[in-house]
PDB file of C-alpha atoms in Angstrom:
ATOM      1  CA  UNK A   1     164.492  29.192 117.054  1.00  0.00           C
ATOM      2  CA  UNK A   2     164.497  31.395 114.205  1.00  0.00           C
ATOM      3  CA  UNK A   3     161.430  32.607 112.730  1.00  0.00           C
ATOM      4  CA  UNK A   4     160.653  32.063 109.149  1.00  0.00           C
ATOM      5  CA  UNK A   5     160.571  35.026 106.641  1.00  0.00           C
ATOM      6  CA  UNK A   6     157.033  35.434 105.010  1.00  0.00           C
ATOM      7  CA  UNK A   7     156.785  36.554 102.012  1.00  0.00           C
ATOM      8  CA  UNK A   8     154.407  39.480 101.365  1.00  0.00           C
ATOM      9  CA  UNK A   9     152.355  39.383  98.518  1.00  0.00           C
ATOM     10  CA  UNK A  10     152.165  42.786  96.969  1.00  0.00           C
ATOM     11  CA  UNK A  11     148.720  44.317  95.864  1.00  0.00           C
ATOM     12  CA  UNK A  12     147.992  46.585  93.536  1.00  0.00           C
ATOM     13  CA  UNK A  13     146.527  49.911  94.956  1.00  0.00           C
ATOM     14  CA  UNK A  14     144.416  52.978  93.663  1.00  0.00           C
ATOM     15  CA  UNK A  15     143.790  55.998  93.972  1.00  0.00           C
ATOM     16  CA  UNK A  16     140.530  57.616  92.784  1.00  0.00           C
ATOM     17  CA  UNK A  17     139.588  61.266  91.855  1.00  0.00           C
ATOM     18  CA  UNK A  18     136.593  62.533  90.744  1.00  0.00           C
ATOM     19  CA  UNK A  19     135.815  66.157  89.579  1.00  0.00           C
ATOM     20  CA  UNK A  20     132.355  68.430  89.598  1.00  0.00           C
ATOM     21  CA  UNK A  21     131.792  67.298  86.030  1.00  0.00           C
ATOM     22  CA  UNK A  22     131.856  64.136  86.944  1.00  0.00           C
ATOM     23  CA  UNK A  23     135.223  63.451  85.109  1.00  0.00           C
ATOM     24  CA  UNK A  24     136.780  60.245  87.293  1.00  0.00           C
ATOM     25  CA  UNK A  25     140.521  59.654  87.122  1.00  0.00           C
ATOM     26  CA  UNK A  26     141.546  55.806  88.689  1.00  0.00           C
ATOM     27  CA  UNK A  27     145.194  55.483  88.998  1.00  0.00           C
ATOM     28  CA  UNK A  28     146.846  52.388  89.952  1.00  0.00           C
ATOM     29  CA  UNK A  29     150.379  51.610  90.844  1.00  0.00           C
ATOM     30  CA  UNK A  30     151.034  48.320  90.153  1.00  0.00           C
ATOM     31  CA  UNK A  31     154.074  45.954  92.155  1.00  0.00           C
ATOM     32  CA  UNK A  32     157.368  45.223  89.895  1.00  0.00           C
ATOM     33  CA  UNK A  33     156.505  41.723  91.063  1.00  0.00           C
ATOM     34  CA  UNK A  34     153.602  41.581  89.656  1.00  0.00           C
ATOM     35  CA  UNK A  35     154.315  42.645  86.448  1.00  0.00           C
ATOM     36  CA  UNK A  36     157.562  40.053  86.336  1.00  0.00           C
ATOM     37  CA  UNK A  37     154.504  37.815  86.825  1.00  0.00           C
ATOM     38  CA  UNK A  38     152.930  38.255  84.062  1.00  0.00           C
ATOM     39  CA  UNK A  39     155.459  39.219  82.190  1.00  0.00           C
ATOM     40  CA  UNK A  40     156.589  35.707  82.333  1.00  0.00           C
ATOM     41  CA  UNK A  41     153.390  34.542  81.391  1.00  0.00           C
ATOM     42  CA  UNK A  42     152.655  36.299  78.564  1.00  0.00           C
ATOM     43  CA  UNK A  43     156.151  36.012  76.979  1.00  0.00           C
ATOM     44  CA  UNK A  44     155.696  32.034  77.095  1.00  0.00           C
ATOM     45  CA  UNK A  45     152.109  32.878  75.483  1.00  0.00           C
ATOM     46  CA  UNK A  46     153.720  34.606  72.529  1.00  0.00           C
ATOM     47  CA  UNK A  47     156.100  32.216  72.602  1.00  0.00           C
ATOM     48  CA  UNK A  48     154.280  29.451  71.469  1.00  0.00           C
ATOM     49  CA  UNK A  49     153.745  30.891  67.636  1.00  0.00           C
ATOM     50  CA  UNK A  50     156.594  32.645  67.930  1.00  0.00           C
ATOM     51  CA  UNK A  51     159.176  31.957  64.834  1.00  0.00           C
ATOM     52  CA  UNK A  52     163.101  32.825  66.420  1.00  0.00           C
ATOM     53  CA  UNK A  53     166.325  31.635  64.626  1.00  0.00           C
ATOM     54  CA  UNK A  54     167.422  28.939  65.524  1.00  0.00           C
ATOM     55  CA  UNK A  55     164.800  27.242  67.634  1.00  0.00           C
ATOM     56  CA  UNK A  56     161.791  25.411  66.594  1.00  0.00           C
ATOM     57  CA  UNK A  57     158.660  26.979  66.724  1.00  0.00           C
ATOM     58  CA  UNK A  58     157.540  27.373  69.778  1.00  0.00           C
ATOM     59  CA  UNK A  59     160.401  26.307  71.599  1.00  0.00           C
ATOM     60  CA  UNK A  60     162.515  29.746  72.018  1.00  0.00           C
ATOM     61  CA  UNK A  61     163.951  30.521  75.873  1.00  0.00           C
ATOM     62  CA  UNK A  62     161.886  33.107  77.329  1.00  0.00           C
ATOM     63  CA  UNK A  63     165.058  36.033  77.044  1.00  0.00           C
ATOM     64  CA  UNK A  64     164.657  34.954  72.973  1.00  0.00           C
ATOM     65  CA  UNK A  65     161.379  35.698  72.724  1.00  0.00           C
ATOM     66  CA  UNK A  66     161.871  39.039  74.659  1.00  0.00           C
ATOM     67  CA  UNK A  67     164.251  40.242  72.224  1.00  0.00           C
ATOM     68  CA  UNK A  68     161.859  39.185  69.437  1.00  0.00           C
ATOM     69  CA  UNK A  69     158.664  41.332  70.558  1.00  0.00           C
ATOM     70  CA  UNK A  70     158.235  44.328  70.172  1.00  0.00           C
ATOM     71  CA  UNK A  71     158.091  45.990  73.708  1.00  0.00           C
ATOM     72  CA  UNK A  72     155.177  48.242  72.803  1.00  0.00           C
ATOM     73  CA  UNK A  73     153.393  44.537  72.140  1.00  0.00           C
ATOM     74  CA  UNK A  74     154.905  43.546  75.801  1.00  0.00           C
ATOM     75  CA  UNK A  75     153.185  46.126  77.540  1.00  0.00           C
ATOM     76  CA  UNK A  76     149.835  46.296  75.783  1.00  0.00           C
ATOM     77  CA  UNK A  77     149.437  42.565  76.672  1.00  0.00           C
ATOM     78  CA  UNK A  78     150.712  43.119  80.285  1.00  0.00           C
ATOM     79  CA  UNK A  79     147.912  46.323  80.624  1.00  0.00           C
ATOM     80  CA  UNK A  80     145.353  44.297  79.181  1.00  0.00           C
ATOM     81  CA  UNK A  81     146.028  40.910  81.702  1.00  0.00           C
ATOM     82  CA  UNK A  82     146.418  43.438  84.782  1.00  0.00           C
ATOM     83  CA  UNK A  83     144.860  46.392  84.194  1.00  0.00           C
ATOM     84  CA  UNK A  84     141.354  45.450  82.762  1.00  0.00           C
ATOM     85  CA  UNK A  85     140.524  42.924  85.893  1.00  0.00           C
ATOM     86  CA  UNK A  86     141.523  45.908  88.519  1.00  0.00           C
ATOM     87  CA  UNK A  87     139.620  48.440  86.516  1.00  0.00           C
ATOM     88  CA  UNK A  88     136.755  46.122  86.644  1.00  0.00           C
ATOM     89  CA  UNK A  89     136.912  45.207  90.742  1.00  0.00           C
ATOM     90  CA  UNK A  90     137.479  49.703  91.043  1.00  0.00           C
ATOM     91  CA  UNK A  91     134.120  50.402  89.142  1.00  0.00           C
ATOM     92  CA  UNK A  92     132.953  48.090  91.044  1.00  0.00           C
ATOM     93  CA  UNK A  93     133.815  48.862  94.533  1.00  0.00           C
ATOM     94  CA  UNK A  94     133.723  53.000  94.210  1.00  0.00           C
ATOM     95  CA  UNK A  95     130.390  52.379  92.739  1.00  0.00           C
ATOM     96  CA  UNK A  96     131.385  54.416  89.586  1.00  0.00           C
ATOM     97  CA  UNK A  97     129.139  53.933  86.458  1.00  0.00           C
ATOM     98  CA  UNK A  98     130.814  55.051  83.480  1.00  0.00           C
ATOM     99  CA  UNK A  99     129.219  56.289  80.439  1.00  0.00           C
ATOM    100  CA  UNK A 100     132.367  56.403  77.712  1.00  0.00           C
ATOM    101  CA  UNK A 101     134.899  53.845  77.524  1.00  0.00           C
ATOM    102  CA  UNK A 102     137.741  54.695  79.686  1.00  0.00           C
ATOM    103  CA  UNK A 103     140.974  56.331  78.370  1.00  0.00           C
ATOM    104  CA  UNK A 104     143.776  54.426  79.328  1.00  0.00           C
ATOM    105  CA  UNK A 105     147.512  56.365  80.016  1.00  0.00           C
ATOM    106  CA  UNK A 106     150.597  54.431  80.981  1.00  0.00           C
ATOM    107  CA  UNK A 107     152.403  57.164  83.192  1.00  0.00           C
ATOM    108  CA  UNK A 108     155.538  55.458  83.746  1.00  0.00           C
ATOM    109  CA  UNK A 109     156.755  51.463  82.453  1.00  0.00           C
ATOM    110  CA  UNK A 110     160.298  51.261  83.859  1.00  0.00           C
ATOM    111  CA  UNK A 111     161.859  47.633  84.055  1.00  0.00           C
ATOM    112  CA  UNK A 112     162.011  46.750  87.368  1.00  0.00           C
ATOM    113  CA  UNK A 113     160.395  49.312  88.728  1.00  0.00           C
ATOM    114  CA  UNK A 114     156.166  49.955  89.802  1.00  0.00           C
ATOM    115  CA  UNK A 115     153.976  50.738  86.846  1.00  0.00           C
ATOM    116  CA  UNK A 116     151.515  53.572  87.177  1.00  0.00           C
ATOM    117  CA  UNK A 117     148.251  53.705  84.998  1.00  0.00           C
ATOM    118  CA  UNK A 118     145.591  56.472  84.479  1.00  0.00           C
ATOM    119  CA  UNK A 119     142.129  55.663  83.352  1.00  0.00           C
ATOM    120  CA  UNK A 120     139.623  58.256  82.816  1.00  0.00           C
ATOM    121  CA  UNK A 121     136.230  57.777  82.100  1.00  0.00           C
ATOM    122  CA  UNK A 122     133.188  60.080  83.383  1.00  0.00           C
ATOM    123  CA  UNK A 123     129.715  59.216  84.766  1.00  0.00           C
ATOM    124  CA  UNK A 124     126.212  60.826  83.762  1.00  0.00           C
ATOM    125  CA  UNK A 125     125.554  64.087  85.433  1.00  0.00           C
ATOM    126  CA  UNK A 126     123.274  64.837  87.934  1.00  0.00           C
ATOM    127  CA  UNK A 127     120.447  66.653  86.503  1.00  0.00           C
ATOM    128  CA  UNK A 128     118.409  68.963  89.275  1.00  0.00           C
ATOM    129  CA  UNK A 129     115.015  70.273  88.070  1.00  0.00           C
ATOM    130  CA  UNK A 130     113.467  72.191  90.850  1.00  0.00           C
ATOM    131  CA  UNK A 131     109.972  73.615  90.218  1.00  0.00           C
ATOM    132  CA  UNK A 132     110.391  73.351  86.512  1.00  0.00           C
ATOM    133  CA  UNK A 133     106.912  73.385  85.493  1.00  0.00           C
ATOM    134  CA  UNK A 134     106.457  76.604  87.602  1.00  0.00           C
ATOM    135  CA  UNK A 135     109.730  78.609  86.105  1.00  0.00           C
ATOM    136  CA  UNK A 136     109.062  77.894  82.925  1.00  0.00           C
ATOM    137  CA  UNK A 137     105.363  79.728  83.139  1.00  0.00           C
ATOM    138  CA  UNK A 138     107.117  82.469  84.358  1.00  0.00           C
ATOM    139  CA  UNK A 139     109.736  82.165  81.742  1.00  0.00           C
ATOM    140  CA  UNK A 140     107.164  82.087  78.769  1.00  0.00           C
ATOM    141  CA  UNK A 141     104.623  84.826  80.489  1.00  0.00           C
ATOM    142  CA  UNK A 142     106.406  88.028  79.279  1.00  0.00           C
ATOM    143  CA  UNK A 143     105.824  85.819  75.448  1.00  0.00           C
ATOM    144  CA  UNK A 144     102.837  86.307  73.764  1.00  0.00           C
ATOM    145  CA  UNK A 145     103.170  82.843  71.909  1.00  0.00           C
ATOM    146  CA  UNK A 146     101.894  81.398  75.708  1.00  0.00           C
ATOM    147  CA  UNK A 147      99.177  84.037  76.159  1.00  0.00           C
ATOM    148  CA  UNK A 148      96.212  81.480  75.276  1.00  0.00           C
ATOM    149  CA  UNK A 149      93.393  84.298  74.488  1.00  0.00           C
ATOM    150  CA  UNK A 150      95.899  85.722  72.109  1.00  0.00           C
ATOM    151  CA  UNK A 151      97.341  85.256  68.834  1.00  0.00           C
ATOM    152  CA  UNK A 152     101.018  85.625  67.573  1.00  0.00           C
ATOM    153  CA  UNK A 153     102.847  88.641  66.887  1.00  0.00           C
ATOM    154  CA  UNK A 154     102.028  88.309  63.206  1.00  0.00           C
ATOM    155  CA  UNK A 155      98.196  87.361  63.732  1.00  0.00           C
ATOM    156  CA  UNK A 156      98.957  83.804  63.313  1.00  0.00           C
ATOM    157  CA  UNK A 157      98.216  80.991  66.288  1.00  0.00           C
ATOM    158  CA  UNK A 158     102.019  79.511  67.164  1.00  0.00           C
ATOM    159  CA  UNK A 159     103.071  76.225  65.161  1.00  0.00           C
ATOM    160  CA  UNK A 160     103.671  73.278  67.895  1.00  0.00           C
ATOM    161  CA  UNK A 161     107.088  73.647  66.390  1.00  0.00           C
ATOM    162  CA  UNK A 162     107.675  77.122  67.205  1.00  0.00           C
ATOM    163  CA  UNK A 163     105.901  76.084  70.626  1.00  0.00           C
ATOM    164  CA  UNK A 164     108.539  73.366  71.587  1.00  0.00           C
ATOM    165  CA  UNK A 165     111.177  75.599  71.205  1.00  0.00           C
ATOM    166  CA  UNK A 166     110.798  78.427  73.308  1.00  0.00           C
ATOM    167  CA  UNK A 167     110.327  75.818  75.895  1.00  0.00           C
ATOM    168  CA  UNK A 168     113.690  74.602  75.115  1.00  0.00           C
ATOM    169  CA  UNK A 169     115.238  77.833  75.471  1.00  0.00           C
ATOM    170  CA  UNK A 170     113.284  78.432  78.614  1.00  0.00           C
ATOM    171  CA  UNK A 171     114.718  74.894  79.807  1.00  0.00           C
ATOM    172  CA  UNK A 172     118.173  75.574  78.677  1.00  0.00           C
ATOM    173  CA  UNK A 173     118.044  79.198  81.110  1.00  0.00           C
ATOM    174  CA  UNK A 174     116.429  77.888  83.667  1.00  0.00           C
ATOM    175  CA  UNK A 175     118.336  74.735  84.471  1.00  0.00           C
ATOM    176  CA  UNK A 176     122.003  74.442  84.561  1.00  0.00           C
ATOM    177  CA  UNK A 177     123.560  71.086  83.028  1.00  0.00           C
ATOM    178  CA  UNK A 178     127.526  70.430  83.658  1.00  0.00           C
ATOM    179  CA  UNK A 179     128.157  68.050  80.626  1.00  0.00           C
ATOM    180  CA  UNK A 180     131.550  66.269  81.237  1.00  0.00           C
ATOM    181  CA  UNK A 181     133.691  67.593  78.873  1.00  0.00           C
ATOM    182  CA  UNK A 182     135.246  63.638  77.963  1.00  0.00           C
ATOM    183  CA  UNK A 183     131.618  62.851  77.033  1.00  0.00           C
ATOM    184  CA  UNK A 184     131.641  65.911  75.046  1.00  0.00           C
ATOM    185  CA  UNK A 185     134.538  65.020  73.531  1.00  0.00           C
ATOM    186  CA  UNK A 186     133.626  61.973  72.524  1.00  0.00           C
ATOM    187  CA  UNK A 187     130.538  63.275  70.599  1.00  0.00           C
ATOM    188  CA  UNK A 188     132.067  66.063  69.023  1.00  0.00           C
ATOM    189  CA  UNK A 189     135.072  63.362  67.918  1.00  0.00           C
ATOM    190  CA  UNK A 190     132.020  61.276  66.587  1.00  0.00           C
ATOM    191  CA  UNK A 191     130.031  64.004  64.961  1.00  0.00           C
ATOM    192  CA  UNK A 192     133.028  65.438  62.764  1.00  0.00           C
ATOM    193  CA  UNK A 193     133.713  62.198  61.924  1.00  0.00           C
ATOM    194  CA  UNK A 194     130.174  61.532  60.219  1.00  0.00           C
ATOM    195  CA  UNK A 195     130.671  64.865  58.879  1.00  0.00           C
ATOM    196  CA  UNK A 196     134.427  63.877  57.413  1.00  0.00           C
ATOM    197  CA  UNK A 197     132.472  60.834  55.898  1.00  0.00           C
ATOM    198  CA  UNK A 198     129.703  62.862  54.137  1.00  0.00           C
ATOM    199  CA  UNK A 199     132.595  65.556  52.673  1.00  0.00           C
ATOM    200  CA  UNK A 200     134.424  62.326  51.096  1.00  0.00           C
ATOM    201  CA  UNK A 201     130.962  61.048  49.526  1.00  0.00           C
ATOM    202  CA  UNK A 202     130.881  64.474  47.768  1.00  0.00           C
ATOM    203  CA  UNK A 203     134.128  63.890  46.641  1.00  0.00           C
ATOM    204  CA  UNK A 204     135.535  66.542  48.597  1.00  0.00           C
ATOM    205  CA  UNK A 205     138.510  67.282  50.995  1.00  0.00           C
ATOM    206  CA  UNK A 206     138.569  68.713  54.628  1.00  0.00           C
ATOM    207  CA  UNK A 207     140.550  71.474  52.982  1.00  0.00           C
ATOM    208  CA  UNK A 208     138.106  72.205  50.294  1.00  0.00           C
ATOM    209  CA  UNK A 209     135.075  72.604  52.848  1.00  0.00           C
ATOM    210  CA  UNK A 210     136.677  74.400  55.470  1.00  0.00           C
ATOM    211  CA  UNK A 211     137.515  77.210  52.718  1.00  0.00           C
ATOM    212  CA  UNK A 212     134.201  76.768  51.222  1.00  0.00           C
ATOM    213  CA  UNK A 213     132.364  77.432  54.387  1.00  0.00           C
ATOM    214  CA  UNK A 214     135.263  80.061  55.558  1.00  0.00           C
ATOM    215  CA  UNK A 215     135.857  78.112  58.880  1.00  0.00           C
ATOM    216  CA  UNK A 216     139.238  76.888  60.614  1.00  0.00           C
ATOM    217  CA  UNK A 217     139.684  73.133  61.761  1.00  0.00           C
ATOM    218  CA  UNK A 218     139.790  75.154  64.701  1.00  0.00           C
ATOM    219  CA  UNK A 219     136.871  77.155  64.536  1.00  0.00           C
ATOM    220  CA  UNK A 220     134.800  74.218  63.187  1.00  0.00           C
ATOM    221  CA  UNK A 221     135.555  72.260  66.288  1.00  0.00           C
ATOM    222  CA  UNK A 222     134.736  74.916  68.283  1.00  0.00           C
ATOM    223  CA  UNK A 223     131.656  75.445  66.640  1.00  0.00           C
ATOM    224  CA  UNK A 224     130.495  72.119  67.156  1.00  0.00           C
ATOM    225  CA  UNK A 225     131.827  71.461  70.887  1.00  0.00           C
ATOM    226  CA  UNK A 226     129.383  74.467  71.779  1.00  0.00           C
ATOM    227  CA  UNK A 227     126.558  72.682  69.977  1.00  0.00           C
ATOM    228  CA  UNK A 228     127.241  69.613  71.431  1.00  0.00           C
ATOM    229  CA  UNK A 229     127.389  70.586  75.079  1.00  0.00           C
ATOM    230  CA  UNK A 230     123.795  72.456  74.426  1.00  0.00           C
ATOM    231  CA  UNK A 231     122.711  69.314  72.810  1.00  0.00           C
ATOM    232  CA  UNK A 232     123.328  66.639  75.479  1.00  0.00           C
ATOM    233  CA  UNK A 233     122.671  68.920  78.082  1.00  0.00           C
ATOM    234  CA  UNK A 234     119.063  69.251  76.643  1.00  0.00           C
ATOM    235  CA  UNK A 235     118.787  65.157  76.441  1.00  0.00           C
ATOM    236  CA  UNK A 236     119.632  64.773  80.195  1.00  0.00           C
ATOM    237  CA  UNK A 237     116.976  67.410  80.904  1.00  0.00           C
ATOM    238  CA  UNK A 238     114.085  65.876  79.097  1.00  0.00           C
ATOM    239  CA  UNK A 239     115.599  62.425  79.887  1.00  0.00           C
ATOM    240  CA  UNK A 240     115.210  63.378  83.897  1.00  0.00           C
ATOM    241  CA  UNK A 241     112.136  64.837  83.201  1.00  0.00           C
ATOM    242  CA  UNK A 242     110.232  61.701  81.125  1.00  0.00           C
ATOM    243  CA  UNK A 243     111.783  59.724  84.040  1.00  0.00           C
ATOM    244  CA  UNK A 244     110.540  61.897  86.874  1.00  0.00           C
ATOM    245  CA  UNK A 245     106.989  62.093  84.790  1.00  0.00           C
ATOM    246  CA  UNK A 246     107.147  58.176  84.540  1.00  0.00           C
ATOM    247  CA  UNK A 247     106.545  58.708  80.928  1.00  0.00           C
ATOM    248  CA  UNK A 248     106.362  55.243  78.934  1.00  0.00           C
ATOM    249  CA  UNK A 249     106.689  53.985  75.140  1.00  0.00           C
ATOM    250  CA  UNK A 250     104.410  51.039  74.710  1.00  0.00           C
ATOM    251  CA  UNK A 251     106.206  48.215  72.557  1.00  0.00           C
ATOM    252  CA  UNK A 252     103.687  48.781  69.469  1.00  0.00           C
ATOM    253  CA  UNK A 253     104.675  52.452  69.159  1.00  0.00           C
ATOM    254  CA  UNK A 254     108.497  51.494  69.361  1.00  0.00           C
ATOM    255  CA  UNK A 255     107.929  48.365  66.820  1.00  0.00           C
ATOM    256  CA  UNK A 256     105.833  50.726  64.431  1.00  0.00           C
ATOM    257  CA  UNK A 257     109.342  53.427  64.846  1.00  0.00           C
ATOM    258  CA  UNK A 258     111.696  50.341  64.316  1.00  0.00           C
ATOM    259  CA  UNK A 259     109.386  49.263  61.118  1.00  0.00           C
ATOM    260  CA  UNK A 260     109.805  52.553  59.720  1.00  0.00           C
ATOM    261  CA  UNK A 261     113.514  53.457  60.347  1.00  0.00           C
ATOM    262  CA  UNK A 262     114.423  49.845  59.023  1.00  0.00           C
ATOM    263  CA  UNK A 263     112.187  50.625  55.829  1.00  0.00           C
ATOM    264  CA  UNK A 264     114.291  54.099  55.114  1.00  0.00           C
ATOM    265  CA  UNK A 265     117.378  52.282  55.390  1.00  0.00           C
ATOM    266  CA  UNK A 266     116.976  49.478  53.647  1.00  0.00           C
ATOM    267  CA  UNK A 267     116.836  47.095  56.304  1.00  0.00           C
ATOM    268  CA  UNK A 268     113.870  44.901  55.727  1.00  0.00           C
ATOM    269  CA  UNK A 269     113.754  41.922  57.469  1.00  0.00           C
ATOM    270  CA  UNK A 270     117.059  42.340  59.992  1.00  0.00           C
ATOM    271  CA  UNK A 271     116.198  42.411  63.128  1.00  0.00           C
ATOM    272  CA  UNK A 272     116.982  45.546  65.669  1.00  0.00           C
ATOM    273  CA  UNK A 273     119.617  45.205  68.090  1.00  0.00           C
ATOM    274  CA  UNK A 274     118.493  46.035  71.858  1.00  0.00           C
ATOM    275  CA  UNK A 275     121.383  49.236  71.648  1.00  0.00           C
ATOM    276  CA  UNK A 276     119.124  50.329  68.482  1.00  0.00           C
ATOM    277  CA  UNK A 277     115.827  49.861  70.155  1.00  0.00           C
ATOM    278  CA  UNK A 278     117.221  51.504  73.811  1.00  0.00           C
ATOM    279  CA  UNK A 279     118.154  54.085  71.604  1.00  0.00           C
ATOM    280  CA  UNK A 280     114.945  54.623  69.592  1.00  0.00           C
ATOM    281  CA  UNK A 281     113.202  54.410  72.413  1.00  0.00           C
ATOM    282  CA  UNK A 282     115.079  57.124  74.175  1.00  0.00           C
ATOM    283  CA  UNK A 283     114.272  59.454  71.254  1.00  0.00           C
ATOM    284  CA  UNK A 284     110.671  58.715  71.940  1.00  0.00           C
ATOM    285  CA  UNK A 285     110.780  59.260  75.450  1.00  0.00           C
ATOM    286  CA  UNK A 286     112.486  62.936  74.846  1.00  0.00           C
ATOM    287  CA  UNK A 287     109.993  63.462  72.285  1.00  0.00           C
ATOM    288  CA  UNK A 288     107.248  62.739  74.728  1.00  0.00           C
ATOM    289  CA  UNK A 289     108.761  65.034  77.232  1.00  0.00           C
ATOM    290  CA  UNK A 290     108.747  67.632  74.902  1.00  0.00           C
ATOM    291  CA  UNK A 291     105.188  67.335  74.164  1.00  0.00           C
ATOM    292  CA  UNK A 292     104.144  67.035  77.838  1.00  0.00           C
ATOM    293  CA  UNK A 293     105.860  70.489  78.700  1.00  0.00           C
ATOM    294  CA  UNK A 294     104.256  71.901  75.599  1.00  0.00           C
ATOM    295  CA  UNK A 295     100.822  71.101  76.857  1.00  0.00           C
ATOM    296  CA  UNK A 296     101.455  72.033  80.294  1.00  0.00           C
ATOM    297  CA  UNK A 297     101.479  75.997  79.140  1.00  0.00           C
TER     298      UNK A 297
END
């Protein structure tokens, strides 16, 4: 009696590899069988409103419609049927919590042959305060702005402004952020692009601001990379600490924010979306941060 082959359904499989900043790299090598599969599948999908010579609409052999798609099309639509649903059950599984949309890089596509893809993505740092409250008094003792029987160095009592930020600075020394550098990225690509947007409202080119400020693309994205890293570094920190502080923004303070924004930008009478009001409220919560550590000193 001779046994009966079985046939072994392939899997896709992963590989996962995460960095100190948090970076996370999935890749996943996925069967030739499976993407034959789909391949199959799809092609019939496009097939259906697909126009070829000398076949009704609709009605071409699957090897026409191959050789009337682009392949670039061919793969997106594979990647998107196989790709998205294993990215989804990784996150899942590896408990990773991305904050960027992934970055998606087909390594290697060869008929026939297993498909390996890279996504990247990155997850929110972890943010370690310590004894904050206690190393920033000793931070701010050697400067006379904190000394509270004393006045400034010019005679004057310190503006809450001028307060706020020394006790960024002495935040920024004290604790030590490591901002992924994709999620830096992806501000820095967002900021320049505002900024591209407000040169073109002045009616002026890239070109003509960089030589009117004397920078270099270069030196311009530099310039703002280092800002941005300082920037979101600073959020996290007040973020943990309005968390760890159980700081709160009641709804009427948030609505009375909303009111106001919508009224400067000519948006009576739409209604915020929740990203707008998690947002906002964010702000708020920073803000209150800020003004606890201020009145701790």
């Amino acid at each position: 009696m001779t046994k009966k082959k079985e046939n072994k359904e392939e899997k896709i499989t992963r590989t996962v590899a995460r960095t100190e900043d948090k970076t996370v790299q999935i890749t996943f090598t996925i069967p030739a069988q499976i993407i034959a599969q789909n391949e199959e599948h799809i092609l019939k999908e496009l097939g259906q409103n697909l126009e070829v010579p000398g076949f009704r609409k609709g009605k071409a052999p699957i090897a026409k419609v191959k050789e009337n798609v682009k392949p670039e099309k061919i793969i997106e639509e594979i990647l998107t049927h196989i790709v998205l649903p294993a990215l989804r059950e990784a996150l899942q599984e590896e408990n990773i919590k991305p904050v960027i949309y992934p970055r998606f890089e087909l390594l290697s596509a060869k008929e026939g042959e297993n498909w390996q893809v890279r996504v990247t993505t990155c997850e929110m740092p972890e943010v370690k305060l310590g004894n904050y409250k206690e190393e920033i008094r000793k931070e701010l003792k050697t400067t006379e702005i904190w000394t509270p029987d004393k006045k400034g160095g010019d005679g004057q009592k310190p503006t809450q402004e001028e307060k706020e930020q020394k006790v960024i600075e002495a935040l920024m020394k004290i604790i030590k952020v490591d901002v992924p550098t994709l999620l830096v990225e992806e501000e820095v690509n967002h900021r320049l692009s505002q900024l591209l947007e407000r040169i073109e409202k002045l009616g002026l080119s890239l070109e003509k601001y960089l030589e009117s400020t004397g920078k270099t693309a270069e030196s311009l994205r530099e310039e703002y990379e280092n800002q941005t890293k300082q920037s979101l570094a600073l959020e996290l920190i007040l973020n943990k600490i309005a968390l760890d502080e159980k700081l709160e923004v009641d709804k009427k303070e948030l609505d009375e924010v909303l009111k106001m924004s919508a009224s400067l930008n000519s948006q009576d009478g739409q209604e915020n979306s929740q990203e707008q009001r998690e947002a906002i409220k964010n702000i708020l919560l920073r803000r209150k941060a800020l003004e606890f550590l201020t009145s701790l000193l």
